[in-house]
Short mmCIF file of C-alpha atoms in Angstrom, two decimals:
data_model
loop_
_atom_site.label_atom_id
_atom_site.label_comp_id
_atom_site.label_asym_id
_atom_site.label_seq_id
_atom_site.Cartn_x
_atom_site.Cartn_y
_atom_site.Cartn_z
CA MET A 1 130.34 128.32 48.10
CA TYR A 2 131.79 125.24 49.68
CA GLY A 3 130.61 122.16 47.77
CA GLY A 4 130.97 118.66 47.99
CA ALA A 5 132.09 117.16 51.15
CA TRP A 6 132.57 120.31 53.02
CA SER A 7 129.25 121.50 53.03
CA ARG A 8 127.27 118.17 53.85
CA ARG A 9 126.26 117.58 57.43
CA ALA A 10 124.42 115.18 59.54
CA ALA A 11 122.20 115.60 62.79
CA PRO A 12 124.14 113.97 65.86
CA GLY A 13 123.88 110.24 65.65
CA GLY A 14 122.31 110.36 62.12
CA PRO A 15 123.66 109.04 59.02
CA ILE A 16 125.72 111.20 56.30
CA ASP A 17 126.63 110.99 52.77
CA ARG A 18 129.60 109.12 52.10
CA PRO A 19 132.24 111.17 49.63
CA ASP A 20 132.73 110.31 46.21
CA ARG A 21 136.15 109.31 44.99
CA ALA A 22 137.12 112.37 43.73
CA GLU A 23 136.56 113.61 47.30
CA ARG A 24 138.35 110.92 48.78
CA ASP A 25 141.62 111.62 46.60
CA PHE A 26 141.49 115.21 47.58
CA LEU A 27 140.51 114.98 51.44
CA GLY A 28 143.22 112.26 52.15
CA PRO A 29 143.06 108.88 54.15
CA LEU A 30 143.49 110.97 57.56
CA ALA A 31 140.66 113.41 56.71
CA ILE A 32 138.30 110.25 55.51
CA LEU A 33 138.77 108.35 58.44
CA SER A 34 137.83 111.35 60.47
CA TYR A 35 135.08 112.28 58.29
CA MET A 36 133.47 108.63 58.18
CA ALA A 37 133.92 108.45 62.18
CA SER A 38 131.42 110.98 62.22
CA ALA A 39 128.73 108.78 60.69
CA PHE A 40 128.57 107.09 63.78
CA ARG A 41 128.80 109.78 66.43
CA LYS A 42 126.37 109.95 69.10
CA ARG A 43 125.40 112.67 70.97
CA PHE A 44 127.17 112.59 74.74
CA ALA A 45 127.42 114.70 77.78
CA LEU A 46 130.84 115.05 79.55
CA VAL A 47 129.89 115.34 83.58
CA LEU A 48 132.89 116.41 85.47
CA GLY A 49 132.84 116.08 89.52
CA GLY A 50 133.88 118.59 92.22
CA GLY A 51 137.08 117.63 94.21
CA GLY A 52 139.10 120.75 94.81
CA LEU A 53 142.67 120.99 92.92
CA LYS A 54 142.08 117.32 92.31
CA GLY A 55 140.12 118.50 89.30
CA PHE A 56 143.42 119.03 87.51
CA ALA A 57 142.73 115.40 86.59
CA HIS A 58 140.16 116.60 84.40
CA ILE A 59 142.69 118.14 81.78
CA GLY A 60 144.06 114.82 81.31
CA VAL A 61 140.65 113.15 80.54
CA LEU A 62 140.22 116.19 78.18
CA ARG A 63 143.09 115.24 76.61
CA ALA A 64 142.22 111.47 76.14
CA LEU A 65 139.28 112.74 74.72
CA ARG A 66 140.76 114.93 71.82
CA GLU A 67 142.76 112.17 70.72
CA ARG A 68 140.03 109.90 70.07
CA GLY A 69 137.88 112.52 68.15
CA LEU A 70 135.28 112.58 70.89
CA VAL A 71 133.67 116.19 71.27
CA PRO A 72 130.55 116.63 73.94
CA SER A 73 127.41 117.62 72.94
CA VAL A 74 126.85 118.96 76.58
CA TYR A 75 129.09 119.90 79.43
CA ALA A 76 128.05 119.48 83.09
CA GLY A 77 129.98 120.13 86.32
CA THR A 78 130.09 121.01 89.90
CA SER A 79 132.80 123.06 91.39
CA ILE A 80 136.15 122.68 89.78
CA GLY A 81 134.16 120.42 87.26
CA ALA A 82 132.16 123.21 86.30
CA LEU A 83 134.86 125.61 86.33
CA ILE A 84 136.92 123.30 83.72
CA SER A 85 133.50 122.96 81.68
CA ALA A 86 133.00 126.13 80.96
CA ALA A 87 136.26 127.29 80.35
CA HIS A 88 136.58 124.23 77.54
CA ALA A 89 133.13 124.82 76.35
CA GLY A 90 134.13 128.70 75.80
CA GLY A 91 137.41 127.87 73.67
CA MET A 92 140.20 127.35 76.13
CA THR A 93 142.57 124.42 74.98
CA VAL A 94 143.97 121.70 76.88
CA GLU A 95 147.39 123.02 76.85
CA GLN A 96 145.89 126.38 77.96
CA MET A 97 144.25 124.76 80.94
CA ALA A 98 147.30 122.59 81.97
CA GLN A 99 149.63 125.92 81.69
CA ARG A 100 146.84 127.61 84.26
CA ALA A 101 146.88 124.55 86.39
CA HIS A 102 150.82 124.82 86.66
CA ALA A 103 150.82 128.44 87.38
CA LEU A 104 148.36 128.63 90.10
CA ARG A 105 149.52 129.18 93.55
CA ARG A 106 147.79 129.31 96.96
CA ARG A 107 147.68 133.14 97.11
CA ASP A 108 145.37 133.15 93.94
CA LEU A 109 142.87 131.55 95.66
CA PHE A 110 142.92 131.57 99.29
CA ARG A 111 143.20 135.02 101.23
CA LEU A 112 141.74 134.76 104.59
CA ASN A 113 138.76 137.18 105.47
CA HIS A 114 140.73 138.94 108.27
CA ILE A 115 137.78 141.78 108.21
CA GLY A 116 135.20 139.82 107.94
CA MET A 117 136.02 137.35 111.04
CA LEU A 118 137.37 140.50 113.20
CA LEU A 119 134.09 142.32 112.71
CA ASP A 120 131.69 139.59 112.18
CA ARG A 121 133.37 136.76 114.57
CA LEU A 122 131.21 133.59 113.90
CA ARG A 123 128.70 135.33 111.99
CA SER A 124 131.39 135.53 109.05
CA PRO A 125 130.25 133.72 106.34
CA SER A 126 133.53 132.15 105.49
CA ILE A 127 137.13 131.52 106.36
CA TYR A 128 138.41 132.69 102.91
CA ALA A 129 137.76 136.02 101.14
CA GLU A 130 135.58 135.92 97.75
CA GLU A 131 137.66 138.23 95.59
CA PRO A 132 140.66 135.69 94.82
CA LEU A 133 138.26 132.80 93.91
CA ARG A 134 135.90 135.19 91.98
CA MET A 135 138.81 136.62 89.85
CA LEU A 136 139.95 133.06 89.26
CA CYS A 137 136.50 132.04 87.97
CA GLU A 138 136.22 135.29 85.81
CA SER A 139 139.46 134.84 84.21
CA VAL A 140 138.45 131.33 83.42
CA ALA A 141 134.94 130.78 82.23
CA PRO A 142 133.97 132.73 79.39
CA ALA A 143 132.62 136.24 79.78
CA LYS A 144 129.28 135.46 78.44
CA ASN A 145 125.83 134.45 79.54
CA PHE A 146 124.77 130.59 79.29
CA ASP A 147 122.71 131.51 76.07
CA GLU A 148 125.67 133.09 74.15
CA LEU A 149 127.96 130.02 74.77
CA PRO A 150 128.67 127.74 71.46
CA VAL A 151 127.75 124.43 72.97
CA PRO A 152 125.73 123.78 76.15
CA VAL A 153 126.77 123.96 79.85
CA LEU A 154 125.35 122.99 83.22
CA VAL A 155 126.78 124.47 85.98
CA ASN A 156 125.22 122.62 89.21
CA THR A 157 124.61 124.71 92.53
CA VAL A 158 122.43 124.80 95.49
CA ASP A 159 120.15 127.62 96.43
CA VAL A 160 121.13 127.61 100.08
CA GLU A 161 118.12 129.67 101.24
CA ARG A 162 115.65 127.64 99.54
CA GLY A 163 117.57 124.20 99.81
CA SER A 164 117.09 123.26 96.47
CA GLN A 165 119.42 122.19 93.65
CA VAL A 166 119.87 124.82 90.73
CA VAL A 167 121.55 123.83 87.40
CA TRP A 168 122.25 127.04 85.82
CA GLY A 169 122.37 126.41 81.86
CA CYS A 170 119.07 124.46 82.14
CA PRO A 171 116.09 126.07 80.16
CA GLY A 172 115.04 129.23 81.92
CA LEU A 173 118.09 129.42 83.57
CA ARG A 174 120.20 130.42 80.89
CA ASN A 175 120.46 134.26 80.65
CA VAL A 176 122.85 134.70 83.19
CA PRO A 177 126.54 135.42 83.36
CA VAL A 178 128.41 131.86 83.20
CA ALA A 179 131.24 133.55 85.85
CA ASP A 180 128.68 134.24 88.51
CA ALA A 181 127.28 130.42 88.15
CA VAL A 182 130.57 128.74 88.07
CA TYR A 183 131.86 130.91 91.28
CA ALA A 184 128.62 129.65 93.15
CA SER A 185 129.49 126.22 92.23
CA CYS A 186 132.77 126.50 93.57
CA ALA A 187 132.13 128.33 96.70
CA LEU A 188 132.59 125.34 99.40
CA PRO A 189 130.59 126.41 102.47
CA GLY A 190 132.71 127.72 105.25
CA PHE A 191 135.53 128.53 103.12
CA PHE A 192 134.20 130.80 100.28
CA PRO A 193 131.10 133.08 100.82
CA PRO A 194 127.91 132.23 98.79
CA GLY A 195 127.56 133.74 95.31
CA ARG A 196 124.51 135.63 93.96
CA VAL A 197 123.29 133.89 90.77
CA ASP A 198 120.12 136.09 89.28
CA GLY A 199 119.33 136.63 92.78
CA ARG A 200 119.59 133.44 94.19
CA LEU A 201 122.14 132.69 97.24
CA CYS A 202 124.01 129.92 95.78
CA ILE A 203 126.52 127.31 97.20
CA ASP A 204 128.77 124.41 95.95
CA GLY A 205 126.60 122.18 93.85
CA GLY A 206 128.17 118.83 95.75
CA THR A 207 126.57 119.80 99.07
CA ILE A 208 123.56 117.60 97.12
CA ASP A 209 125.05 116.37 93.69
CA ASN A 210 128.77 116.16 93.15
CA LEU A 211 128.34 114.37 89.70
CA PRO A 212 125.22 115.65 88.13
CA VAL A 213 124.66 112.77 85.81
CA ASN A 214 121.09 112.66 86.01
CA ILE A 215 120.23 116.36 84.70
CA ALA A 216 123.10 115.92 82.19
CA ALA A 217 121.41 112.68 80.53
CA LEU A 218 118.40 114.04 79.45
CA GLY A 219 118.48 114.09 75.89
CA MET A 220 121.69 112.17 75.38
CA ASP A 221 122.76 109.00 73.53
CA ALA A 222 125.47 108.32 76.28
CA LEU A 223 127.24 109.85 79.02
CA ILE A 224 130.85 110.01 80.21
CA ALA A 225 131.69 110.79 83.54
CA VAL A 226 134.46 111.68 85.81
CA ASP A 227 134.76 111.32 89.56
CA VAL A 228 137.82 112.86 91.23
CA GLY A 229 136.16 113.87 94.53
CA ASN A 230 135.06 110.56 96.50
CA ALA A 231 135.80 107.54 94.52
CA ASP A 232 139.15 106.58 95.98
CA LEU A 233 138.74 107.05 99.58
CA THR A 234 142.10 105.87 101.00
CA HIS A 235 142.30 104.77 104.72
CA ALA A 236 143.16 108.01 106.50
CA THR A 237 145.28 108.28 109.85
CA ASP A 238 145.56 111.22 112.07
CA VAL A 239 143.03 113.49 110.40
CA HIS A 240 142.21 114.90 113.44
CA THR A 241 145.97 116.34 113.83
CA GLU A 242 145.91 118.33 110.55
CA GLY A 243 143.34 121.19 111.54
CA PHE A 244 139.91 121.90 110.81
CA SER A 245 140.37 122.23 106.77
CA ALA A 246 141.40 118.46 106.87
CA VAL A 247 138.67 117.15 109.33
CA PHE A 248 135.73 119.06 107.30
CA MET A 249 137.20 117.99 103.93
CA ARG A 250 137.35 114.28 105.02
CA ALA A 251 133.71 114.73 106.30
CA ALA A 252 132.54 116.38 103.40
CA SER A 253 134.07 113.56 101.13
CA LEU A 254 132.55 110.86 102.76
CA MET A 255 128.76 112.58 102.99
CA MET A 256 129.20 113.50 99.00
CA ARG A 257 130.32 109.76 98.45
CA ALA A 258 126.83 108.55 100.60
CA LEU A 259 125.15 110.96 98.16
CA GLN A 260 126.66 109.74 94.93
CA LEU A 261 126.69 106.12 95.16
CA PRO A 262 122.57 105.35 94.89
CA PRO A 263 122.23 107.19 91.53
CA LEU A 264 125.35 105.70 90.08
CA GLU A 265 124.43 101.68 91.47
CA GLN A 266 120.81 102.14 89.97
CA TRP A 267 121.55 103.93 87.00
CA GLN A 268 118.20 103.72 84.49
CA GLY A 269 119.70 106.28 81.95
CA PRO A 270 121.64 106.01 78.91
CA PRO A 271 125.07 104.06 78.69
CA MET A 272 127.52 105.96 81.24
CA ILE A 273 131.31 105.58 81.04
CA LEU A 274 132.52 106.20 84.57
CA ILE A 275 136.14 107.41 84.88
CA ARG A 276 137.60 107.34 88.35
CA PRO A 277 141.22 108.55 88.29
CA ARG A 278 143.36 107.16 91.37
CA VAL A 279 143.68 111.01 93.31
CA GLY A 280 142.30 109.57 96.90
CA HIS A 281 146.22 110.19 98.21
CA ILE A 282 146.31 113.87 97.09
CA GLY A 283 144.40 116.90 98.98
CA TRP A 284 141.88 118.76 97.67
CA PHE A 285 144.07 121.67 98.20
CA SER A 286 147.25 120.42 97.34
CA PHE A 287 149.21 122.71 94.76
CA SER A 288 152.05 120.35 94.27
CA HIS A 289 150.57 117.46 92.55
CA THR A 290 149.40 119.08 89.31
CA ASP A 291 151.37 116.90 86.88
CA GLU A 292 150.52 113.86 88.65
CA LEU A 293 146.85 114.74 88.68
CA ILE A 294 146.86 115.49 84.81
CA ALA A 295 148.73 112.34 83.88
CA GLU A 296 146.50 110.16 86.10
CA GLY A 297 143.18 111.91 84.48
CA TYR A 298 144.85 110.55 80.94
CA ARG A 299 145.62 107.24 82.12
CA ALA A 300 142.27 106.65 83.94
CA ALA A 301 140.60 108.26 80.79
CA CYS A 302 142.65 105.93 78.37
CA GLU A 303 141.77 102.78 80.28
CA ALA A 304 138.13 103.31 80.59
CA LEU A 305 137.65 104.54 77.12
CA GLU A 306 139.08 101.17 75.63
CA GLY A 307 136.20 100.03 73.38
CA TYR A 308 133.89 102.78 73.93
CA GLU A 309 132.12 102.49 70.83
CA ALA A 310 130.54 98.95 71.94
CA PHE A 311 129.62 100.86 75.40
CA PHE A 312 127.94 103.60 73.49
CA ASP A 313 126.02 101.04 71.57
CA ALA A 314 124.73 99.41 74.90
CA PRO A 315 121.13 99.83 75.64
CA GLY A 316 122.05 101.23 79.31
CA GLY A 317 124.12 100.49 82.23
CA VAL A 318 127.63 101.85 83.48
CA TYR A 319 130.84 101.02 81.87
CA PRO A 320 133.46 99.47 81.67
CA ARG A 321 132.65 96.29 83.52
CA ARG A 322 135.20 93.80 84.74
CA ARG A 323 134.99 90.20 85.86
CA MET A 324 135.54 90.27 89.85
CA ARG A 325 135.79 87.61 92.75
CA VAL A 326 134.76 88.41 96.22
CA LEU A 327 137.31 87.06 98.54
CA VAL A 328 136.21 86.37 102.61
CA ASP A 329 139.01 86.01 104.99
CA ARG A 330 136.88 83.83 107.65
CA ALA A 331 139.48 84.40 110.48
CA ARG A 332 138.66 87.91 110.24
CA CYS A 333 134.98 87.67 109.64
CA THR A 334 133.30 88.32 112.91
CA GLY A 335 129.67 87.78 111.51
CA CYS A 336 128.55 91.22 111.97
CA GLY A 337 126.32 90.87 108.70
CA ALA A 338 127.44 94.53 107.56
CA CYS A 339 128.03 92.86 103.85
CA VAL A 340 124.65 90.89 103.90
CA ALA A 341 122.89 94.29 104.82
CA LEU A 342 124.52 96.59 102.05
CA ALA A 343 124.67 93.55 99.36
CA PRO A 344 121.83 91.22 99.97
CA ARG A 345 121.83 89.63 96.63
CA LEU A 346 125.55 88.89 96.91
CA MET A 347 126.42 88.37 100.02
CA ALA A 348 124.85 85.88 103.01
CA LEU A 349 125.96 84.28 106.48
CA ASP A 350 126.38 80.59 107.13
CA ALA A 351 125.60 78.31 109.77
CA SER A 352 128.53 79.43 111.82
CA ARG A 353 127.97 83.40 110.94
CA LYS A 354 130.80 83.14 108.69
CA ALA A 355 130.16 85.82 105.39
CA PHE A 356 130.03 84.05 101.96
CA THR A 357 129.48 85.19 98.27
CA LEU A 358 126.07 83.74 96.61
CA THR A 359 127.75 84.10 93.40
CA ASN A 360 131.36 83.08 92.50
CA ILE A 361 132.16 85.67 89.92
CA VAL A 362 130.55 88.95 89.30
CA GLU A 363 130.63 91.69 86.68
CA TRP A 364 131.18 94.82 88.14
CA SER A 365 131.40 98.58 86.68
CA PRO A 366 133.29 101.33 88.72
CA ALA A 367 130.25 102.08 90.45
CA ASP A 368 129.93 98.63 92.33
CA GLY A 369 131.23 97.12 95.14
CA ASP A 370 131.17 100.03 97.83
CA PHE A 371 130.26 97.72 100.58
CA ILE A 372 133.42 95.86 100.40
CA ARG A 373 135.29 98.97 102.33
CA HIS A 374 132.61 98.84 104.83
CA CYS A 375 133.78 95.53 106.39
CA PRO A 376 134.79 96.86 109.60
CA THR A 377 137.74 94.17 110.36
CA GLY A 378 138.49 94.23 106.54
CA ALA A 379 137.79 90.82 105.98
CA LEU A 380 136.62 91.13 102.48
CA THR A 381 138.86 91.68 99.42
CA VAL A 382 138.17 91.91 95.68
CA GLN A 383 140.43 90.02 92.86
CA LYS A 384 140.04 90.59 89.45
CA VAL A 385 139.32 87.57 86.83
CA ALA A 386 141.26 87.18 83.87
#
């Protein structure tokens, strides 16, 4: 019925037929550019990490992808990353998500579990009640099973009874409601009750893997991963004065970061573009920074996606890569050896037990250089090389 250019399709990443002259005249130059770009399109997974309301930055990332015509073949996510992945894969637009984010209020998410804490006291499963978060997940996630979605979605959770990671949407784990899995992935331990998914009692997947890149990479040509939870850990003061929630979330952020770094630093999968918005100064449950978060997600994505075609064609590795120089303040260096222990291929101690670099200039991805922040005296800094 629809002949010519409208009927021709190609396998993801494969070649397509070029339109003839009549078709080019009919389609117009802009349509032709989009049409021809599909010849070079590769299958990539979009992985959205957890991070509480800082995950609103994911909306800005989705906007940047849309502007470049980049459509994921698979969505994967943890916690709010799972919620936004499911919503977008189910058809919710960037504008609709931004509108929902702006309208969200504390009462829509947090309601103290008064009855549970009164009756069960320390045996209560959570501080906050399940219903508000459950209703939010059901109103945003598509009311379908995973096997009914138009595009694959992977929702990362942890089976709290078995102590194992469970990624819903994988083969054998698709005949379950998406909203049930999304709720469980958002159920931060202690804050919200665990969720039952197909008989399993599950909690926030960030407990084990806040950025599930390994499972998402299977069968993909490339990945785009967005880390909003733990990448930009700024120096925090007086955390203990801000209450249980602040102390718990600071500790959780540190643990999640420690678990997340090794897979990224030792990445052996397909090429990955790692986007890390600068949102470390914003709290996990801050409702007053929505515009800033969306804008920063967009900015970080635009910066990281410059030259993405070359990254997608690379044999592997994490991108973008930047030329950097590590500087040592010898007056501050105490010779503790922490940098050498954490980065033995780059750092060493001289005869006076002062740290120095074995290589003058290094080429780093966003996953590299974490040892810098572990210097106890702040003797190490990094300088970008033009």
